[in-house]
GROMACS .gro file of C-alpha atoms in nm:
model
  260
    1UNK     CA    1   1.909  -2.106   0.172
    2UNK     CA    2   2.001  -2.453   0.301
    3UNK     CA    3   2.376  -2.517   0.315
    4UNK     CA    4   2.588  -2.795   0.171
    5UNK     CA    5   2.834  -2.955   0.416
    6UNK     CA    6   3.145  -3.124   0.277
    7UNK     CA    7   3.411  -3.312   0.475
    8UNK     CA    8   3.727  -3.450   0.315
    9UNK     CA    9   4.003  -3.653   0.485
   10UNK     CA   10   3.928  -3.519   0.834
   11UNK     CA   11   4.176  -3.642   1.096
   12UNK     CA   12   4.178  -3.565   1.467
   13UNK     CA   13   4.445  -3.666   1.717
   14UNK     CA   14   4.489  -3.596   2.085
   15UNK     CA   15   4.858  -3.655   2.143
   16UNK     CA   16   4.928  -3.998   1.999
   17UNK     CA   17   4.564  -4.109   2.008
   18UNK     CA   18   4.376  -4.117   1.676
   19UNK     CA   19   4.019  -4.005   1.736
   20UNK     CA   20   3.914  -3.957   1.372
   21UNK     CA   21   4.089  -4.100   1.069
   22UNK     CA   22   4.030  -3.990   0.708
   23UNK     CA   23   3.658  -3.918   0.751
   24UNK     CA   24   3.475  -3.773   0.454
   25UNK     CA   25   3.119  -3.732   0.323
   26UNK     CA   26   2.890  -3.469   0.171
   27UNK     CA   27   2.551  -3.357   0.298
   28UNK     CA   28   2.331  -3.207   0.029
   29UNK     CA   29   2.131  -2.886   0.087
   30UNK     CA   30   1.799  -2.965   0.252
   31UNK     CA   31   1.892  -3.320   0.359
   32UNK     CA   32   1.835  -3.471   0.701
   33UNK     CA   33   2.156  -3.667   0.751
   34UNK     CA   34   2.239  -3.911   1.030
   35UNK     CA   35   2.574  -3.976   1.197
   36UNK     CA   36   2.557  -4.305   1.386
   37UNK     CA   37   2.786  -4.561   1.544
   38UNK     CA   38   2.859  -4.737   1.873
   39UNK     CA   39   2.986  -4.556   2.182
   40UNK     CA   40   3.337  -4.423   2.127
   41UNK     CA   41   3.301  -4.420   1.748
   42UNK     CA   42   3.394  -4.050   1.726
   43UNK     CA   43   3.053  -3.903   1.646
   44UNK     CA   44   3.054  -3.616   1.895
   45UNK     CA   45   3.422  -3.548   1.825
   46UNK     CA   46   3.334  -3.507   1.458
   47UNK     CA   47   3.047  -3.274   1.551
   48UNK     CA   48   3.291  -3.071   1.759
   49UNK     CA   49   3.521  -3.042   1.457
   50UNK     CA   50   3.237  -2.924   1.233
   51UNK     CA   51   3.114  -2.670   1.491
   52UNK     CA   52   3.462  -2.530   1.561
   53UNK     CA   53   3.501  -2.663   1.916
   54UNK     CA   54   3.786  -2.897   1.809
   55UNK     CA   55   4.060  -2.823   1.558
   56UNK     CA   56   4.122  -3.122   1.329
   57UNK     CA   57   4.481  -3.230   1.270
   58UNK     CA   58   4.423  -3.218   0.894
   59UNK     CA   59   4.155  -3.230   0.628
   60UNK     CA   60   3.887  -3.001   0.492
   61UNK     CA   61   3.545  -2.894   0.621
   62UNK     CA   62   3.340  -2.668   0.394
   63UNK     CA   63   3.003  -2.497   0.426
   64UNK     CA   64   2.899  -2.453   0.065
   65UNK     CA   65   3.233  -2.362  -0.094
   66UNK     CA   66   3.383  -2.185   0.209
   67UNK     CA   67   3.658  -2.360   0.403
   68UNK     CA   68   3.574  -2.349   0.775
   69UNK     CA   69   3.833  -2.587   0.924
   70UNK     CA   70   3.926  -2.457   1.272
   71UNK     CA   71   3.693  -2.155   1.239
   72UNK     CA   72   3.571  -2.018   1.574
   73UNK     CA   73   3.213  -2.115   1.669
   74UNK     CA   74   3.092  -1.753   1.675
   75UNK     CA   75   3.216  -1.702   1.320
   76UNK     CA   76   3.043  -2.023   1.210
   77UNK     CA   77   2.715  -1.896   1.354
   78UNK     CA   78   2.742  -1.597   1.120
   79UNK     CA   79   2.779  -1.843   0.831
   80UNK     CA   80   2.450  -2.008   0.927
   81UNK     CA   81   2.561  -2.296   1.152
   82UNK     CA   82   2.384  -2.373   1.479
   83UNK     CA   83   2.398  -2.677   1.705
   84UNK     CA   84   2.241  -2.833   2.009
   85UNK     CA   85   2.416  -3.041   2.273
   86UNK     CA   86   2.334  -3.372   2.437
   87UNK     CA   87   2.292  -3.191   2.771
   88UNK     CA   88   2.119  -2.853   2.719
   89UNK     CA   89   2.306  -2.567   2.888
   90UNK     CA   90   2.020  -2.350   3.010
   91UNK     CA   91   2.011  -2.066   3.262
   92UNK     CA   92   1.771  -2.236   3.500
   93UNK     CA   93   1.653  -1.920   3.677
   94UNK     CA   94   1.611  -1.708   3.364
   95UNK     CA   95   1.283  -1.729   3.177
   96UNK     CA   96   1.239  -1.966   2.885
   97UNK     CA   97   1.209  -1.663   2.654
   98UNK     CA   98   1.537  -1.522   2.786
   99UNK     CA   99   1.707  -1.858   2.736
  100UNK     CA  100   1.594  -1.872   2.375
  101UNK     CA  101   1.709  -1.516   2.309
  102UNK     CA  102   2.053  -1.582   2.461
  103UNK     CA  103   2.153  -1.779   2.155
  104UNK     CA  104   2.084  -1.505   1.903
  105UNK     CA  105   2.350  -1.241   1.979
  106UNK     CA  106   2.507  -1.289   1.630
  107UNK     CA  107   2.187  -1.136   1.491
  108UNK     CA  108   2.241  -0.813   1.689
  109UNK     CA  109   2.418  -0.529   1.516
  110UNK     CA  110   2.724  -0.373   1.675
  111UNK     CA  111   2.916  -0.532   1.962
  112UNK     CA  112   2.932  -0.557   2.342
  113UNK     CA  113   2.968  -0.181   2.393
  114UNK     CA  114   2.664  -0.084   2.187
  115UNK     CA  115   2.468  -0.375   2.338
  116UNK     CA  116   2.544  -0.260   2.695
  117UNK     CA  117   2.458   0.102   2.609
  118UNK     CA  118   2.138  -0.013   2.438
  119UNK     CA  119   2.178   0.223   2.145
  120UNK     CA  120   1.864   0.255   1.926
  121UNK     CA  121   1.962  -0.011   1.666
  122UNK     CA  122   2.022  -0.261   1.949
  123UNK     CA  123   1.678  -0.198   2.097
  124UNK     CA  124   1.515  -0.246   1.757
  125UNK     CA  125   1.705  -0.573   1.704
  126UNK     CA  126   1.610  -0.699   2.050
  127UNK     CA  127   1.241  -0.632   1.985
  128UNK     CA  128   1.265  -0.823   1.657
  129UNK     CA  129   1.442  -1.114   1.828
  130UNK     CA  130   1.183  -1.122   2.105
  131UNK     CA  131   0.901  -1.142   1.852
  132UNK     CA  132   1.080  -1.417   1.658
  133UNK     CA  133   1.154  -1.609   1.980
  134UNK     CA  134   0.789  -1.598   2.087
  135UNK     CA  135   0.683  -1.716   1.742
  136UNK     CA  136   0.926  -2.010   1.760
  137UNK     CA  137   0.805  -2.107   2.107
  138UNK     CA  138   0.447  -2.104   1.980
  139UNK     CA  139   0.546  -2.307   1.672
  140UNK     CA  140   0.707  -2.576   1.889
  141UNK     CA  141   0.427  -2.587   2.144
  142UNK     CA  142   0.613  -2.397   2.416
  143UNK     CA  143   0.441  -2.060   2.400
  144UNK     CA  144   0.272  -2.130   2.732
  145UNK     CA  145   0.615  -2.156   2.899
  146UNK     CA  146   0.771  -1.831   2.772
  147UNK     CA  147   0.765  -1.654   3.109
  148UNK     CA  148   0.835  -1.961   3.321
  149UNK     CA  149   1.181  -2.081   3.426
  150UNK     CA  150   1.342  -2.407   3.309
  151UNK     CA  151   1.411  -2.524   3.664
  152UNK     CA  152   1.042  -2.622   3.694
  153UNK     CA  153   1.033  -2.808   3.362
  154UNK     CA  154   1.121  -3.157   3.236
  155UNK     CA  155   1.434  -3.267   3.051
  156UNK     CA  156   1.229  -3.310   2.734
  157UNK     CA  157   1.109  -2.951   2.751
  158UNK     CA  158   1.469  -2.838   2.806
  159UNK     CA  159   1.552  -3.004   2.474
  160UNK     CA  160   1.270  -2.812   2.307
  161UNK     CA  161   1.394  -2.482   2.453
  162UNK     CA  162   1.745  -2.549   2.324
  163UNK     CA  163   1.607  -2.632   1.981
  164UNK     CA  164   1.418  -2.302   1.972
  165UNK     CA  165   1.737  -2.121   2.076
  166UNK     CA  166   1.929  -2.280   1.789
  167UNK     CA  167   1.653  -2.199   1.539
  168UNK     CA  168   1.644  -1.833   1.647
  169UNK     CA  169   1.983  -1.799   1.476
  170UNK     CA  170   1.799  -1.868   1.149
  171UNK     CA  171   2.053  -2.139   1.060
  172UNK     CA  172   2.112  -2.287   0.717
  173UNK     CA  173   2.289  -2.587   0.878
  174UNK     CA  174   2.170  -2.734   1.209
  175UNK     CA  175   2.363  -2.997   1.407
  176UNK     CA  176   2.159  -3.197   1.660
  177UNK     CA  177   2.368  -3.391   1.915
  178UNK     CA  178   2.173  -3.689   2.055
  179UNK     CA  179   1.839  -3.505   2.072
  180UNK     CA  180   1.655  -3.816   2.193
  181UNK     CA  181   1.894  -3.890   2.484
  182UNK     CA  182   1.698  -3.924   2.807
  183UNK     CA  183   1.357  -3.882   2.643
  184UNK     CA  184   1.067  -4.124   2.698
  185UNK     CA  185   0.922  -4.287   2.389
  186UNK     CA  186   0.624  -4.049   2.370
  187UNK     CA  187   0.854  -3.747   2.366
  188UNK     CA  188   1.076  -3.903   2.097
  189UNK     CA  189   0.768  -3.923   1.875
  190UNK     CA  190   0.699  -3.557   1.947
  191UNK     CA  191   1.055  -3.462   1.857
  192UNK     CA  192   1.030  -3.651   1.528
  193UNK     CA  193   0.720  -3.446   1.447
  194UNK     CA  194   0.907  -3.125   1.534
  195UNK     CA  195   1.195  -3.204   1.299
  196UNK     CA  196   0.954  -3.294   1.021
  197UNK     CA  197   0.783  -2.957   1.064
  198UNK     CA  198   1.120  -2.781   1.062
  199UNK     CA  199   1.206  -2.950   0.737
  200UNK     CA  200   0.881  -2.846   0.573
  201UNK     CA  201   0.873  -2.492   0.714
  202UNK     CA  202   1.239  -2.386   0.691
  203UNK     CA  203   1.503  -2.405   0.420
  204UNK     CA  204   1.759  -2.592   0.630
  205UNK     CA  205   2.008  -2.880   0.627
  206UNK     CA  206   2.004  -3.100   0.940
  207UNK     CA  207   2.273  -3.339   1.065
  208UNK     CA  208   2.181  -3.564   1.361
  209UNK     CA  209   2.408  -3.765   1.591
  210UNK     CA  210   2.188  -4.027   1.754
  211UNK     CA  211   2.178  -4.380   1.900
  212UNK     CA  212   1.800  -4.408   1.871
  213UNK     CA  213   1.768  -4.596   1.542
  214UNK     CA  214   1.392  -4.552   1.531
  215UNK     CA  215   1.443  -4.176   1.515
  216UNK     CA  216   1.720  -4.212   1.257
  217UNK     CA  217   1.504  -4.438   1.041
  218UNK     CA  218   1.206  -4.204   1.066
  219UNK     CA  219   1.391  -3.883   0.981
  220UNK     CA  220   1.706  -3.929   0.776
  221UNK     CA  221   1.763  -3.944   0.402
  222UNK     CA  222   2.109  -4.098   0.444
  223UNK     CA  223   2.349  -4.191   0.723
  224UNK     CA  224   2.719  -4.237   0.777
  225UNK     CA  225   2.826  -4.503   1.026
  226UNK     CA  226   3.148  -4.445   1.221
  227UNK     CA  227   3.345  -4.708   1.407
  228UNK     CA  228   3.665  -4.634   1.600
  229UNK     CA  229   3.695  -4.298   1.429
  230UNK     CA  230   3.667  -4.433   1.074
  231UNK     CA  231   3.384  -4.422   0.824
  232UNK     CA  232   3.238  -4.771   0.808
  233UNK     CA  233   2.964  -4.723   0.550
  234UNK     CA  234   2.730  -4.467   0.394
  235UNK     CA  235   2.375  -4.527   0.278
  236UNK     CA  236   2.015  -4.524   0.399
  237UNK     CA  237   1.924  -4.614   0.755
  238UNK     CA  238   1.772  -4.943   0.641
  239UNK     CA  239   2.090  -5.030   0.450
  240UNK     CA  240   2.296  -4.953   0.759
  241UNK     CA  241   2.080  -5.171   0.983
  242UNK     CA  242   2.117  -5.463   0.741
  243UNK     CA  243   2.494  -5.422   0.689
  244UNK     CA  244   2.698  -5.703   0.849
  245UNK     CA  245   2.983  -5.463   0.930
  246UNK     CA  246   2.746  -5.232   1.118
  247UNK     CA  247   2.588  -5.521   1.308
  248UNK     CA  248   2.934  -5.642   1.408
  249UNK     CA  249   3.040  -5.292   1.519
  250UNK     CA  250   2.733  -5.251   1.739
  251UNK     CA  251   2.710  -5.597   1.899
  252UNK     CA  252   3.064  -5.737   1.860
  253UNK     CA  253   3.210  -6.000   1.631
  254UNK     CA  254   3.146  -6.297   1.862
  255UNK     CA  255   2.780  -6.203   1.909
  256UNK     CA  256   2.740  -6.144   1.536
  257UNK     CA  257   2.889  -6.487   1.463
  258UNK     CA  258   2.656  -6.647   1.716
  259UNK     CA  259   2.355  -6.471   1.561
  260UNK     CA  260   2.458  -6.597   1.218
   0.00000   0.00000   0.00000
């Protein structure tokens, strides 16, 4: 079942530097939600707080009603959270299928000892994961590449592999960090289609950090705009693009005054 994500008064500091200040919003189950803002706005830092890679200085982050502030990433994966990264971290000389399966260890019963000994339940789980991974690769148009290695494939295909790896966790909440970064226009269109299919085929909540406003406009129900670590506005993508504060944050006050 798709998860609700709630942030309240999230603050993040590195030494004396304020990275995030009093950020809060709520993402409803099943929404596609955008997190946008200029470079240095704090978007990826906020993602890292949600996914457990950073520990906020204060505040609350909840998945449904469970507080997850400063929870380890592996524990969050068991609660149904998965994420992708701007630069996919793939094992370039392993097969695509192996790369997809690498992300699904939380679905295996037992622990490292039983996994290494390959006790019968582990073998059964691995066969199930392999079947699910192949099905996902087929669903996202990558079935042909299952036994190939990523080192002979494009950056756009790497993004697709990472997306399949995240989806193999069967997440209820998926965080996508700049999925369009480095993609040509034709591949951005293909990614938009993929996310639309995910939304129709899976019961999932999706949060996207992205600069590509065409993608944000095409996919999201609502967005939050950050600027210098603070929430600037919340609304639809079209409302954000028409908001004078957002225009000023993206292009600068002098340029906004000149445009006016």
